[in-house]
Short mmCIF file of C-alpha atoms in Angstrom, two decimals:
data_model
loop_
_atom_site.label_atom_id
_atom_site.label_comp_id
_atom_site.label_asym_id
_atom_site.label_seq_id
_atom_site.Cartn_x
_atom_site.Cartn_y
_atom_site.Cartn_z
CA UNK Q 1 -4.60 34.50 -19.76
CA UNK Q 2 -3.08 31.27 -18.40
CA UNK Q 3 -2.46 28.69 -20.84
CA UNK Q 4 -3.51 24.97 -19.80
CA UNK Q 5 -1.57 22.06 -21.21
CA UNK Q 6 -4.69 19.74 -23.05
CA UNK Q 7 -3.12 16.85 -21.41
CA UNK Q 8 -2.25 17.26 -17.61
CA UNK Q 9 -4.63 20.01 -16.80
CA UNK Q 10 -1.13 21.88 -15.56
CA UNK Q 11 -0.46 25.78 -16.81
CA UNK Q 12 1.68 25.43 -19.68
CA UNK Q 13 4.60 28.12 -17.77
CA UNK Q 14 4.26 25.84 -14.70
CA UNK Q 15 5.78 23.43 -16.67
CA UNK Q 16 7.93 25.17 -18.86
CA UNK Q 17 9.26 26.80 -15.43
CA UNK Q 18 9.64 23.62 -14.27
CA UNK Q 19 11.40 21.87 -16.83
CA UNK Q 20 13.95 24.84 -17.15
CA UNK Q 21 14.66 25.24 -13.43
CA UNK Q 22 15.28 21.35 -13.00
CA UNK Q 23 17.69 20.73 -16.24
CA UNK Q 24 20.10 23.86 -14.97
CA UNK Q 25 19.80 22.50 -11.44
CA UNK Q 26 20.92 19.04 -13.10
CA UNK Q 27 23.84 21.02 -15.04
CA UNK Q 28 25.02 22.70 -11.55
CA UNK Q 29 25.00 19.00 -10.39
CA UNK Q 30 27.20 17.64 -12.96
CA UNK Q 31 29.44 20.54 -12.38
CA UNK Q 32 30.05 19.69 -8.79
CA UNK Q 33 30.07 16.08 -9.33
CA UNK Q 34 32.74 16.42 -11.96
CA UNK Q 35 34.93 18.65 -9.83
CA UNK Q 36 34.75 16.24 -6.94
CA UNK Q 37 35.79 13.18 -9.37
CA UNK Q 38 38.43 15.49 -10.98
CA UNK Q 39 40.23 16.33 -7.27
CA UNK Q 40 39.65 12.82 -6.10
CA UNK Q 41 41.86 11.67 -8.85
CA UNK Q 42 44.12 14.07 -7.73
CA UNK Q 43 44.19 13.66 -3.74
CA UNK Q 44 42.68 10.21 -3.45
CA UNK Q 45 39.98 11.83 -0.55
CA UNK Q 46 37.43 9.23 -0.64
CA UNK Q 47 34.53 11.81 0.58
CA UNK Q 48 34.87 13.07 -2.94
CA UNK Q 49 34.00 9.59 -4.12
CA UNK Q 50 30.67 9.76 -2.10
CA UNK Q 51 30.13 13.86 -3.15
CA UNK Q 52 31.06 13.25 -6.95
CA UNK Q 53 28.48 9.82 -7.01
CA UNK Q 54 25.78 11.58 -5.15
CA UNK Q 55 25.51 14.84 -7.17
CA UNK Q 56 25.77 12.60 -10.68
CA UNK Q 57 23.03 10.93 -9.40
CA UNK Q 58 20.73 14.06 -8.63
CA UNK Q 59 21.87 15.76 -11.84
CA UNK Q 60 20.21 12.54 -13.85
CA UNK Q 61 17.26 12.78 -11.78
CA UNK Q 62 16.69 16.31 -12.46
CA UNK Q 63 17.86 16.05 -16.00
CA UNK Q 64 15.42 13.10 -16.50
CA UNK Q 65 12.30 15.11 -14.48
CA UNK Q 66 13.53 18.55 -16.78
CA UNK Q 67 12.83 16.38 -19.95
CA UNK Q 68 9.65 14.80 -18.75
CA UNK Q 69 8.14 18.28 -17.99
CA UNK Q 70 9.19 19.21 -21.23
CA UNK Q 71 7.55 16.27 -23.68
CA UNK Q 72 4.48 17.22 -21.33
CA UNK Q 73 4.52 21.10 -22.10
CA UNK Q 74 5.36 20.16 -26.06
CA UNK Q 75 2.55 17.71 -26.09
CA UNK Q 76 4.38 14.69 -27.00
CA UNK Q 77 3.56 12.97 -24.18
CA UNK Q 78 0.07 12.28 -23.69
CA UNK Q 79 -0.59 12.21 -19.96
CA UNK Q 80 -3.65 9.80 -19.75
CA UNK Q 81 -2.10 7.41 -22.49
CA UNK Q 82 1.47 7.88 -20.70
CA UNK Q 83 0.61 7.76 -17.25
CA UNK Q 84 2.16 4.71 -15.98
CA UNK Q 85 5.74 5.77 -18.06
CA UNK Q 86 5.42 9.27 -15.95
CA UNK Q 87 4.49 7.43 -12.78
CA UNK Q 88 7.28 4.83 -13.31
CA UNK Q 89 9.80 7.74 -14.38
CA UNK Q 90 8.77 10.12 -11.40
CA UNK Q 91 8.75 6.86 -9.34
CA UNK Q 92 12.57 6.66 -10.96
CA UNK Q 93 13.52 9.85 -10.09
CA UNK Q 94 12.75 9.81 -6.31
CA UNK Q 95 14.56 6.70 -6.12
CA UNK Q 96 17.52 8.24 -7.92
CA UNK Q 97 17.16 11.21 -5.23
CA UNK Q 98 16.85 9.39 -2.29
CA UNK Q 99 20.10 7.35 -3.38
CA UNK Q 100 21.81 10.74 -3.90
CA UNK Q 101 20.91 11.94 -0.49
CA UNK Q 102 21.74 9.10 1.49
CA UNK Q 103 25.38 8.33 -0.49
CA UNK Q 104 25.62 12.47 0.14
CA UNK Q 105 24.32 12.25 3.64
CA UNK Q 106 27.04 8.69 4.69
CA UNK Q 107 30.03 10.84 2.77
CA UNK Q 108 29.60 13.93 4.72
CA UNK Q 109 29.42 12.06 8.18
CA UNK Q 110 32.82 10.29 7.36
CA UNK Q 111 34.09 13.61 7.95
CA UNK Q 112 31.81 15.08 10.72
CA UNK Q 113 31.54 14.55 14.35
CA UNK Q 114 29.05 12.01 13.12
CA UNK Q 115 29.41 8.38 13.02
CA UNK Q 116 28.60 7.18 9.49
CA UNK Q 117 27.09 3.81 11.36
CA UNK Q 118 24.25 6.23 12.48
CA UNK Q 119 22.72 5.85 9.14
CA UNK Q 120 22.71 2.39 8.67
CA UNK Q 121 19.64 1.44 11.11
CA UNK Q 122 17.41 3.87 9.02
CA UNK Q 123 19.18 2.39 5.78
CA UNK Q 124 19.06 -1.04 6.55
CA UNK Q 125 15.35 -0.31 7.60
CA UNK Q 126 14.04 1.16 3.62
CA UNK Q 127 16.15 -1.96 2.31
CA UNK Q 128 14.41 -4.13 4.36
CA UNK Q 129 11.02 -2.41 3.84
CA UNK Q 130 11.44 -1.68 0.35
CA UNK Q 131 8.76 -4.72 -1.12
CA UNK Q 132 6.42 -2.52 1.33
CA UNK Q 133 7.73 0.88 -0.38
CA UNK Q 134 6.66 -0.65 -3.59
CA UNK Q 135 3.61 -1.33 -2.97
CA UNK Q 136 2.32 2.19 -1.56
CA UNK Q 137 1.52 2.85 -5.10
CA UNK Q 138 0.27 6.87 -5.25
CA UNK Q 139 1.82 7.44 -1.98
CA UNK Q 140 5.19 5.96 -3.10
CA UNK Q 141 5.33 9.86 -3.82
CA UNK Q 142 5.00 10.92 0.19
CA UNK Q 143 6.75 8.29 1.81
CA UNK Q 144 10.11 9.08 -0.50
CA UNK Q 145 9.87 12.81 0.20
CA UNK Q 146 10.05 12.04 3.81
CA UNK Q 147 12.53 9.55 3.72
CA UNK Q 148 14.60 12.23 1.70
CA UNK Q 149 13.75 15.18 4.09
CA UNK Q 150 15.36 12.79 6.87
CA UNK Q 151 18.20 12.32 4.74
CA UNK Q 152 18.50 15.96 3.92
CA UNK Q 153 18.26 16.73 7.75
CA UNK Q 154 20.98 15.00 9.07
CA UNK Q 155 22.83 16.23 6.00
CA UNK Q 156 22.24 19.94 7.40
CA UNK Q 157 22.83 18.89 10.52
CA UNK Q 158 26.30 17.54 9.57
CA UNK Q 159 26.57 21.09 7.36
CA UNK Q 160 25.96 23.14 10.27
CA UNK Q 161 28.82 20.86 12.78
CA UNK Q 162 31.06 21.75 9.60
CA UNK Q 163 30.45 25.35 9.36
CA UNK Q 164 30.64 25.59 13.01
CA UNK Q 165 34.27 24.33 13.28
CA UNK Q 166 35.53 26.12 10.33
CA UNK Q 167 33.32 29.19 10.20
CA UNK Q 168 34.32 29.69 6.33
CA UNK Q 169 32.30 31.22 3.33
CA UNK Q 170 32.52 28.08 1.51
CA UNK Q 171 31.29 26.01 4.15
CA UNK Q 172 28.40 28.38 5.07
CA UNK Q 173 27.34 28.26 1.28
CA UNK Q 174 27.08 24.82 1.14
CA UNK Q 175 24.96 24.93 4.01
CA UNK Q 176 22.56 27.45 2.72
CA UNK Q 177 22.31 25.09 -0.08
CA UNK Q 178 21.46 22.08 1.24
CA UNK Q 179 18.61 23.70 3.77
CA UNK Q 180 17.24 25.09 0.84
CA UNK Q 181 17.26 21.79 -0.64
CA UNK Q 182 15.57 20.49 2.49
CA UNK Q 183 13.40 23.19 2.65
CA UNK Q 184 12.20 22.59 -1.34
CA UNK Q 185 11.75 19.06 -0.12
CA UNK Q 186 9.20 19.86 3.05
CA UNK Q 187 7.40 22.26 0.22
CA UNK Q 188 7.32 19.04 -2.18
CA UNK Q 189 5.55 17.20 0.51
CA UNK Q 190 2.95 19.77 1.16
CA UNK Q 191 2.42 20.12 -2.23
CA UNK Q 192 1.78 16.61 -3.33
CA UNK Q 193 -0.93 16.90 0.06
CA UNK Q 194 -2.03 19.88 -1.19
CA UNK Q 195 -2.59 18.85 -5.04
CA UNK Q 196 -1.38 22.21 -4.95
CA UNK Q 197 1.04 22.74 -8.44
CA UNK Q 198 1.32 25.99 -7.14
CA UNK Q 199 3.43 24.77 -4.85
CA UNK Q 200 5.25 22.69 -6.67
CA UNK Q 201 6.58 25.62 -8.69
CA UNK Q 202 7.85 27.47 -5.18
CA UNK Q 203 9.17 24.15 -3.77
CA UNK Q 204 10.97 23.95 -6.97
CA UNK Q 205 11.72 27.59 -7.24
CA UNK Q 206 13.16 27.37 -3.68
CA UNK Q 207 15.53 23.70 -4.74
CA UNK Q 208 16.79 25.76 -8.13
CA UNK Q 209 17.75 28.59 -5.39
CA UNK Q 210 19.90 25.97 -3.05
CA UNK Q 211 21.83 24.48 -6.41
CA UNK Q 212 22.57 28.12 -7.20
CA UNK Q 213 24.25 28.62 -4.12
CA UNK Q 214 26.28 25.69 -5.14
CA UNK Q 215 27.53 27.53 -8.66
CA UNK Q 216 28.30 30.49 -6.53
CA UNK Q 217 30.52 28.00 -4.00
CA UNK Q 218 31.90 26.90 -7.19
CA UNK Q 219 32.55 30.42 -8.62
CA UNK Q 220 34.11 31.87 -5.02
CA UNK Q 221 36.02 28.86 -4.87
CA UNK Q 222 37.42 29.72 -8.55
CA UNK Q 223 36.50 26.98 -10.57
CA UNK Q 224 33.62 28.84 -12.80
CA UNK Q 225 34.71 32.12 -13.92
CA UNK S 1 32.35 10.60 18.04
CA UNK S 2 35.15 13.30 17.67
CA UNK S 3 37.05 14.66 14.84
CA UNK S 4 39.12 12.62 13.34
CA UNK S 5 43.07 13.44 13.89
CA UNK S 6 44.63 12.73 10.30
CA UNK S 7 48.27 13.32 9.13
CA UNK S 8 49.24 15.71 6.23
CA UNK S 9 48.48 14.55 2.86
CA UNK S 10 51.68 14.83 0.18
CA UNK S 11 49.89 17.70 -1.70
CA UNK S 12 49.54 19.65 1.19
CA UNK S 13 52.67 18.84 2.40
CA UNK S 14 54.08 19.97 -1.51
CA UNK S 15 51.79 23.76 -0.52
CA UNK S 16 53.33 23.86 2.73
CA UNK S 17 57.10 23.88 1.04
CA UNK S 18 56.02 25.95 -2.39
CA UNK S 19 54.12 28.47 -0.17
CA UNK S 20 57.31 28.73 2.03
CA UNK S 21 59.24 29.26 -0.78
CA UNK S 22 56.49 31.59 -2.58
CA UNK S 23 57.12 34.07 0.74
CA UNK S 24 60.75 33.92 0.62
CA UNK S 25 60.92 34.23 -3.11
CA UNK S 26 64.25 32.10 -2.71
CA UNK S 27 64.49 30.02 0.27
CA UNK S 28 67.06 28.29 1.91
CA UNK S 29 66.93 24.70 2.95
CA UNK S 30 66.69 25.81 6.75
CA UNK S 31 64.47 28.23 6.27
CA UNK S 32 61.17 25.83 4.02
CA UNK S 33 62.44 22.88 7.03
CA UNK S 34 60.96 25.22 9.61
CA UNK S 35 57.70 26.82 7.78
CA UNK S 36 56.76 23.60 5.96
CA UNK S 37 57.63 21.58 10.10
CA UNK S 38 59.63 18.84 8.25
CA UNK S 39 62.85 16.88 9.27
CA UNK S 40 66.03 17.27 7.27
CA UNK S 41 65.73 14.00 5.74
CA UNK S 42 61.63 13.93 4.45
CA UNK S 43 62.06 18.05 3.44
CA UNK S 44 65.16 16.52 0.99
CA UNK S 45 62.85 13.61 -0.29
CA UNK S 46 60.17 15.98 -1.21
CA UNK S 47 62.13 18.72 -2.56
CA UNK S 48 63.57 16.21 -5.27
CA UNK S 49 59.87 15.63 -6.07
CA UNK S 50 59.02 18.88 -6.65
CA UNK S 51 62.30 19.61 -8.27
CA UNK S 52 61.67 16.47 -10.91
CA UNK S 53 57.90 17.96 -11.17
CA UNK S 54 59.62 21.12 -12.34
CA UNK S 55 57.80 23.23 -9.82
CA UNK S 56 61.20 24.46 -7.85
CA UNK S 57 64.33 25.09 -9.39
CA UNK S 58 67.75 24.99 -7.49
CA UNK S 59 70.08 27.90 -7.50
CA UNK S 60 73.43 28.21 -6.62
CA UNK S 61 75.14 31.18 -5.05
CA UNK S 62 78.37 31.27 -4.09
CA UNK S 63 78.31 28.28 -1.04
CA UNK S 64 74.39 28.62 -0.63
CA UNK S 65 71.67 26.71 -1.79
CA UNK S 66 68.66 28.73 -2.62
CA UNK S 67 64.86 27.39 -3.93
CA UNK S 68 62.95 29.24 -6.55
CA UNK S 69 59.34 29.30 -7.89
CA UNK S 70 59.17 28.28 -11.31
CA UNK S 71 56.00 29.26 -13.29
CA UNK S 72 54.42 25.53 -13.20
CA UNK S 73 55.10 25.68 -9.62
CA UNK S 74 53.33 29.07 -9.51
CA UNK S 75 49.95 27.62 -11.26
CA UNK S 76 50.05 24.47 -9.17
CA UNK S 77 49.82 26.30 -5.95
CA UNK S 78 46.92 28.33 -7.76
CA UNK S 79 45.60 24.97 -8.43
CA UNK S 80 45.91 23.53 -4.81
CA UNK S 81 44.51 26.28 -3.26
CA UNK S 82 41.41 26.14 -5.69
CA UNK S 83 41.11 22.49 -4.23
CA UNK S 84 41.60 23.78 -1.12
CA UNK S 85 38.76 25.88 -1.30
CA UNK S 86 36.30 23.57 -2.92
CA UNK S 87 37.08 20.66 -0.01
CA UNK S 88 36.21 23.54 3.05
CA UNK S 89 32.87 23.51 1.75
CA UNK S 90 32.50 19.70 2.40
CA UNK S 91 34.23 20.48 5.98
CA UNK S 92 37.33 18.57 4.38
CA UNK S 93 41.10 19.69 4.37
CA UNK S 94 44.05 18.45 2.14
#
């Protein structure tokens, strides 16, 4: 028997799964984010800069969406009562995302085939838009999962002109891990179209798969283990 | 668009000479100039470095000067390659 959480009408493992899934995704983060910094100290590479920022970013995103699931699944947040502080906080954390992505997505092209300057029209564009983005109230939601899919795109894109050139393991990995990223993101999208949760959970599912292939780039790479 | 030509950094220049040495087990001065591809005069500049680092040691044999692997030279190289590693994911290089 399925059991319902009183307040958001959401299975109670749904969100349990959730919440677990996102905080170790957010600890993976940190670990990759604190490696970069650490080596950038070292080697002054200023990709590392843009690498360390971005994943610190996404790990308090996740972190922040882990603990929000959770005060839902433990009942102390009442989701009626509470909706506008889990709006504004899921509001937050697609913000914090899409920041993550595109500081992720104009670090990667520095070293790429790919002119960082091709980011700045769509950039300049959500900056300039972004009284607009505001205002789309419930489909804030939408319009920031595509803006991040685009991000996450060219980021692949860029992944796959890397692992082309070097044809290495480690490259590959991080590769697989950011289309599974993008991947999660597409399924976020359809989901939130859907009001399918269902979905959620295997978009989710599918994102906590693409930061795992990030610990095991960090464990082949020797610095886990 | 193109990828970017850039000179070697000092740490990998540092592998370059410790990994020369590291095949050699002692190495000569001649020998780390031509694996590590450095003039006479930078090779000399960055051997003192990693000699005051404590990573090489100098020893003397007879006329010869021969470079050894000391153990904090043996876990930086560990180190470097570990960083090595994690940058090839990112499509970087030292």
């Amino acid at each position: 028997m399925t059991i319902i959480n009183q307040g958001t009408g959401i299975p109670l493992v749904y969100l349990d799964l959730n919440a677990i899934l996102d905080v170790v995704s957010a600890i993976i983060g940190f670990s990759v984010s604190y490696v970069s910094f650490k080596y950038n100290r070292l080697i002054q590479e200023t990709v590392l800069n843009y690498i360390s920022m971005g994943f610190a970013l996404l790990g308090i995103g996740l972190l922040m969406q882990g603990v929000l699931m959770l005060l839902f699944a433990f009942n102390l947040f009442e989701f009626p009562g509470d909706y506008r502080l889990s709006y504004t906080s899921s509001v937050f954390y697609l913000i914090l995302q899409l920041i993550s992505y595109a500081i992720i997505a104009i670090g990667y092209s520095k070293e790429t085939y790919w002119p960082k300057e091709s980011l700045a029209l769509p950039l300049a564009y959500v900056l300039f838009k972004k009284k607009q983005y505001f205002l789309l109230r419930t489909f804030i939601f939408d319009a920031s999962q595509l803006i991040i899919i685009f991000f996450l795109a060219f980021i692949v894109f860029l992944g796959f002109l890397v692992h082309s050139r070097d044809k290495k393991t480690f490259s590959l990995l991080v590769l697989i891990s950011f289309s599974l990223m993008l991947i999660s993101h597409i399924g976020f999208l359809f989901s939130s179209l859907a009001f399918s949760e269902y979905y959620y959970v295997i978009s989710n599912t599918v994102q906590f798969v693409g930061f795992l292939m990030l610990l095991v780039f960090l464990i082949r790479s020797g610095h886990i283990g | 668009m193109g990828e970017r030509k850039r000179n070697r950094s000092r740490v990998k220049i540092y592998l370059d000479i410790l990994e020369s040495i590291e095949k050699e087990e002692s190495a000569r001065l001649t020998k780390i100039m031509y694996s590590a591809n450095l003039p006479y005069d930078r090779l000399v500049k960055y051997i003192d470095e990693l000699k005051t680092r404590g990573f090489i040691e100098e020893v003397k044999d007879n006329e010869s000067r021969f470079f050894v692997l000391t153990e904090k030279g043996k876990v930086f190289i560990k180190e470097i390659r570990k960083i090595e590693s994690f940058l090839k994911g990112f499509g970087l290089s030292l």
